[in-house]
Amino acid sequence: LHIIDEVLIPNSALPLLQVASRANASEIVKLMKSAGLHSALTGKKDFTLFAPSDEAISRLPAGLRNSLSNPKVLKNILLYHLIEGRRGIDSFENEELLDTLATNKSVRANMYNYGRVITMQGGRILPFKFDLKACNGIVHVVNKVLLPPKGTIADIIEANSDFSTFSSLLDKAGLKELLRKRPSLTVFAPVNQAFFRVSKAKIQRLLEDDYKLQTFLKYHIFQGTLFSPGLWDGCNPYSLNGEAVSVKVTDSEIKINDALVKKADVSANNGVIHIVDGVLQTHAKYIGRFFPLLPFV
């Protein structure tokens, strides 16, 4: 027999934000209150909240943290973590785009490792902290703050001067429209310095042969949105040129073949970009023998 001095109230009898606080996501609740969203989330209307854990909030870069002092920026980011209605994890489909309360912004659901890993815009839904039922919705705790994309994959590559070499090669190969229009892509984008380690002779051969250039570039492009939780040690995803890459994952880094991922999970409207420090070397002479080239659409 244990005597307690207060009534134990189940989550299902509590409002959304109180359930989030109970699940070690109290910092996002404080931000919701400061943005004036508290009253809307304690009413009768149901919402689903993807609540970044307190640890995720503590890891925010200083620049992003400072930007949250702007009320408009803060509110837009917070609304990006909310969708209308109750959505449990069993209702999500891979590559599903869920409309958020942020104007014209959706979050992308992905399932990896046979559904054992579920992400929202690259933020992993934490084990044992999903489907937390409140009286006015459901809370899923995620391991990162979700940020709205800033354009298509092509837009992001064009806007970043660190990708100017990669961007110009994509233009020459006629692949920019693919990265602008095709949904659900993953791109490992080499920075300019990566091309310094490629011989001038090889670059020249690529520039002189459109087929070789497309084959080389398509080795950096993958169908399907592979955020970092979908890249596990030993997996071998296939690129658009039909050839697989080798993925090596440790606690501190991700490598694709021999290229180090410098920055992972740059989300785009139509997929995700991972920034790598080296080009992915393809063995083009084997491609036609073993793997059919996928059509360029």
Coordinates of C-alpha atoms in Angstrom, one line a residue:
L1 CA 0.0 0.0 0.0
H2 CA 1.4 3.4 -1.0
I3 CA -0.2 6.6 0.2
I4 CA 0.0 9.6 -2.2
D5 CA -0.9 13.2 -1.6
E6 CA -2.3 14.0 -5.1
V7 CA -4.7 12.6 -7.6
L8 CA -2.9 10.8 -10.6
I9 CA -4.5 12.3 -13.7
P10 CA -4.0 10.2 -16.9
N11 CA -2.6 11.9 -20.0
S12 CA -5.9 11.4 -21.8
A13 CA -7.6 13.8 -19.4
L14 CA -5.0 16.6 -19.9
P15 CA -4.6 19.2 -22.6
L16 CA -2.0 18.8 -25.4
L17 CA 0.7 21.0 -23.9
Q18 CA 0.5 19.5 -20.5
V19 CA 1.0 16.1 -22.0
A20 CA 4.1 17.4 -23.9
S21 CA 5.5 18.8 -20.6
R22 CA 5.2 15.4 -19.0
A23 CA 7.1 13.8 -21.8
N24 CA 10.3 16.0 -21.3
A25 CA 9.2 18.5 -24.0
S26 CA 8.6 21.4 -21.6
E27 CA 10.8 23.9 -23.5
I28 CA 8.6 23.8 -26.6
V29 CA 5.6 24.4 -24.3
K30 CA 7.2 27.5 -23.0
L31 CA 7.8 28.8 -26.5
M32 CA 4.2 28.0 -27.4
K33 CA 3.0 30.1 -24.5
S34 CA 5.3 33.0 -25.3
A35 CA 4.1 33.0 -28.9
G36 CA 0.5 33.2 -27.8
L37 CA -0.6 29.8 -28.9
H38 CA -1.4 28.3 -25.5
S39 CA -5.1 29.2 -25.5
A40 CA -5.7 27.7 -29.0
L41 CA -4.1 24.5 -27.9
T42 CA -6.2 24.0 -24.8
G43 CA -9.6 24.2 -26.4
K44 CA -11.8 21.4 -27.8
K45 CA -10.3 21.2 -31.2
D46 CA -7.9 18.3 -31.8
F47 CA -4.3 18.7 -32.9
T48 CA -1.3 16.5 -33.4
L49 CA 1.9 18.0 -32.0
F50 CA 5.4 16.9 -33.0
A51 CA 7.1 18.2 -29.9
P52 CA 10.9 18.5 -29.9
S53 CA 12.5 17.1 -26.8
D54 CA 14.1 19.5 -24.3
E55 CA 17.5 18.1 -25.4
A56 CA 16.6 18.9 -29.0
I57 CA 15.9 22.5 -28.0
S58 CA 19.1 22.7 -26.1
R59 CA 21.1 21.7 -29.2
L60 CA 19.7 24.6 -31.3
P61 CA 22.6 26.6 -33.0
A62 CA 23.1 30.0 -31.6
G63 CA 22.0 31.7 -34.8
L64 CA 18.7 29.9 -35.0
R65 CA 18.1 30.4 -31.2
N66 CA 18.6 34.1 -31.7
S67 CA 16.2 34.2 -34.6
L68 CA 13.4 32.9 -32.3
S69 CA 13.4 36.3 -30.6
N70 CA 11.6 37.5 -33.7
P71 CA 7.9 36.8 -32.9
K72 CA 6.9 36.1 -36.5
V73 CA 9.8 33.6 -37.0
L74 CA 9.0 31.9 -33.7
K75 CA 5.3 31.5 -34.5
N76 CA 5.9 30.1 -38.0
I77 CA 8.3 27.5 -36.7
L78 CA 6.0 26.5 -33.9
L79 CA 3.0 26.2 -36.2
Y80 CA 5.2 23.9 -38.4
H81 CA 5.1 21.4 -35.6
L82 CA 1.3 21.2 -35.5
I83 CA -1.3 19.5 -37.8
E84 CA -5.0 19.4 -37.4
G85 CA -6.7 16.3 -36.0
R86 CA -5.4 13.2 -34.3
R87 CA -2.8 11.3 -36.2
G88 CA -1.3 8.2 -34.6
I89 CA 1.9 6.7 -36.0
D90 CA 0.0 3.8 -37.5
S91 CA -1.8 6.3 -39.8
F92 CA 1.4 7.7 -41.4
E93 CA 2.5 6.6 -44.8
N94 CA 6.0 6.8 -46.2
E95 CA 6.6 10.0 -48.1
E96 CA 3.2 11.4 -47.0
L97 CA 3.1 15.2 -46.9
L98 CA 1.1 16.4 -43.9
D99 CA -0.3 20.0 -44.0
T100 CA 0.8 21.9 -41.0
L101 CA -0.7 25.0 -39.4
A102 CA 2.2 27.0 -40.9
T103 CA 0.8 28.6 -44.1
N104 CA 1.4 26.4 -47.2
K105 CA 4.0 24.3 -45.4
S106 CA 3.9 20.5 -45.0
V107 CA 6.0 18.0 -43.1
R108 CA 7.2 14.8 -44.7
A109 CA 6.7 11.5 -43.0
N110 CA 9.2 8.7 -43.7
M111 CA 9.5 5.1 -42.5
Y112 CA 12.9 3.4 -42.5
N113 CA 14.2 0.0 -41.4
Y114 CA 10.9 -1.8 -42.1
G115 CA 8.9 0.8 -40.2
R116 CA 11.0 0.6 -37.0
V117 CA 12.2 4.2 -37.6
I118 CA 9.7 7.0 -38.3
T119 CA 10.7 10.6 -39.0
M120 CA 8.9 13.9 -39.6
Q121 CA 10.9 16.2 -41.8
G122 CA 14.0 14.3 -40.7
G123 CA 13.2 14.4 -37.0
R124 CA 13.0 11.0 -35.5
I125 CA 9.9 10.1 -33.4
L126 CA 11.4 8.9 -30.2
P127 CA 10.8 5.3 -29.0
F128 CA 8.2 5.1 -26.2
K129 CA 7.3 8.8 -26.7
F130 CA 4.7 8.5 -29.5
D131 CA 0.9 8.3 -29.5
L132 CA 0.7 10.2 -26.2
K133 CA -3.0 10.8 -26.1
A134 CA -4.3 14.1 -24.7
C135 CA -7.9 15.3 -24.3
N136 CA -7.5 17.4 -27.4
G137 CA -5.0 15.6 -29.5
I138 CA -1.9 13.4 -29.7
V139 CA 1.8 14.2 -29.0
H140 CA 4.8 12.6 -30.7
V141 CA 8.2 13.6 -29.2
V142 CA 10.9 14.2 -31.9
N143 CA 14.6 14.4 -31.5
K144 CA 15.1 17.7 -33.4
V145 CA 13.4 21.0 -34.1
L146 CA 11.5 20.8 -37.4
L147 CA 12.3 23.6 -39.9
P148 CA 10.3 24.4 -43.0
P149 CA 12.2 23.8 -46.3
K150 CA 13.4 26.9 -48.3
G151 CA 12.7 25.7 -51.8
T152 CA 13.3 22.7 -54.1
I153 CA 16.6 20.8 -54.2
A154 CA 17.6 22.8 -57.3
D155 CA 16.7 26.1 -55.6
I156 CA 18.9 25.3 -52.5
I157 CA 21.9 24.1 -54.6
E158 CA 21.7 27.3 -56.8
A159 CA 21.4 29.6 -53.7
N160 CA 24.6 28.2 -52.1
S161 CA 27.9 29.3 -53.6
D162 CA 29.6 26.3 -52.0
F163 CA 27.8 24.2 -54.6
S164 CA 28.7 26.3 -57.7
T165 CA 30.8 23.7 -59.4
F166 CA 28.2 20.9 -58.8
S167 CA 25.5 23.3 -59.9
S168 CA 27.2 24.2 -63.2
L169 CA 27.7 20.5 -63.9
L170 CA 24.0 19.8 -63.3
D171 CA 23.1 22.6 -65.7
K172 CA 25.4 21.2 -68.4
A173 CA 23.9 17.7 -67.9
G174 CA 20.4 19.0 -68.1
L175 CA 19.5 17.6 -64.6
K176 CA 18.4 20.7 -62.9
E177 CA 14.8 20.2 -63.9
L178 CA 14.9 16.7 -62.4
L179 CA 16.0 18.3 -59.1
R180 CA 13.3 20.9 -59.3
K181 CA 10.3 18.9 -60.3
R182 CA 10.7 15.2 -59.3
P183 CA 9.4 14.5 -55.8
S184 CA 11.1 12.5 -53.0
L185 CA 14.8 12.7 -53.9
T186 CA 18.0 12.5 -51.9
V187 CA 21.1 14.3 -53.2
F188 CA 24.7 14.0 -51.8
A189 CA 26.0 17.4 -52.9
P190 CA 29.8 17.8 -53.0
V191 CA 31.2 21.2 -52.0
N192 CA 33.5 23.0 -54.5
Q193 CA 36.6 21.9 -52.7
A194 CA 35.7 18.2 -53.4
F195 CA 36.3 18.8 -57.1
F196 CA 39.9 19.9 -56.5
R197 CA 40.7 16.3 -55.7
V198 CA 39.4 15.1 -59.1
S199 CA 42.0 15.1 -61.8
K200 CA 41.6 17.8 -64.5
A201 CA 41.7 15.0 -67.1
K202 CA 38.7 13.2 -65.6
I203 CA 36.7 16.5 -65.4
Q204 CA 37.6 17.2 -69.0
R205 CA 36.4 13.7 -70.1
L206 CA 33.1 14.3 -68.3
L207 CA 32.6 17.6 -69.9
E208 CA 33.2 16.1 -73.4
D209 CA 30.7 13.3 -72.9
D210 CA 27.1 14.0 -71.9
Y211 CA 26.4 10.3 -71.1
K212 CA 29.4 10.0 -68.8
L213 CA 28.5 13.3 -67.1
Q214 CA 24.9 12.3 -66.5
T215 CA 26.1 8.9 -65.2
F216 CA 28.6 10.6 -62.8
L217 CA 26.0 13.1 -61.5
K218 CA 23.2 10.6 -61.2
Y219 CA 25.4 8.6 -58.8
H220 CA 24.8 11.5 -56.4
I221 CA 21.0 11.4 -56.7
F222 CA 18.6 8.8 -55.2
Q223 CA 14.9 8.2 -55.5
G224 CA 13.3 8.3 -52.1
T225 CA 13.9 10.8 -49.2
L226 CA 16.7 9.4 -47.1
F227 CA 17.1 11.6 -44.0
S228 CA 20.0 10.6 -41.8
P229 CA 17.9 8.2 -39.6
G230 CA 17.4 6.3 -42.9
L231 CA 21.1 5.9 -43.4
W232 CA 22.3 3.1 -41.2
D233 CA 25.7 1.3 -41.1
G234 CA 26.1 -1.2 -43.9
C235 CA 23.1 -0.1 -46.0
N236 CA 23.5 0.2 -49.8
P237 CA 21.0 2.5 -51.4
Y238 CA 20.9 2.6 -55.2
S239 CA 21.4 5.8 -57.1
L240 CA 19.6 7.0 -60.2
N241 CA 22.4 5.6 -62.3
G242 CA 21.6 2.1 -61.0
E243 CA 24.7 1.7 -58.9
A244 CA 24.8 1.4 -55.1
V245 CA 26.8 3.3 -52.6
S246 CA 28.3 2.1 -49.4
V247 CA 27.1 3.7 -46.1
K248 CA 29.2 3.8 -43.0
V249 CA 27.8 5.2 -39.8
T250 CA 29.5 5.7 -36.4
D251 CA 28.4 7.7 -33.4
S252 CA 30.2 10.7 -34.7
E253 CA 30.0 10.6 -38.5
I254 CA 28.4 9.3 -41.7
K255 CA 30.4 8.3 -44.8
I256 CA 29.0 7.7 -48.3
N257 CA 31.7 5.6 -50.0
D258 CA 34.8 7.6 -48.9
A259 CA 33.0 11.0 -48.7
L260 CA 32.3 12.4 -45.3
V261 CA 28.9 14.0 -44.7
K262 CA 29.7 17.5 -43.5
K263 CA 26.1 18.5 -42.9
A264 CA 23.1 16.2 -43.0
D265 CA 19.4 16.7 -43.5
V266 CA 19.1 20.0 -45.4
S267 CA 15.5 19.6 -46.2
A268 CA 13.9 20.7 -49.4
N269 CA 10.3 20.8 -50.7
N270 CA 11.0 17.7 -52.8
G271 CA 13.5 15.8 -50.6
V272 CA 16.7 16.2 -48.8
I273 CA 20.3 17.2 -49.4
H274 CA 23.4 15.9 -47.5
I275 CA 26.5 18.0 -48.0
V276 CA 29.6 15.9 -48.6
D277 CA 33.3 16.7 -48.7
G278 CA 34.1 14.5 -51.7
V279 CA 32.6 13.4 -55.0
L280 CA 31.2 9.9 -55.2
Q281 CA 33.3 7.9 -57.6
T282 CA 31.3 5.6 -59.9
H283 CA 32.6 2.6 -61.9
A284 CA 30.7 3.5 -65.1
K285 CA 32.1 0.6 -67.1
Y286 CA 30.1 -1.9 -65.0
I287 CA 26.8 0.0 -65.0
G288 CA 25.4 -1.2 -68.3
R289 CA 26.5 -4.7 -67.6
F290 CA 24.7 -5.2 -64.3
F291 CA 22.2 -2.4 -63.8
P292 CA 19.9 -0.7 -66.3
L293 CA 20.1 3.1 -66.3
L294 CA 16.9 4.6 -65.1
P295 CA 15.2 6.9 -67.5
F296 CA 15.6 10.6 -67.1
V297 CA 12.2 12.3 -66.8

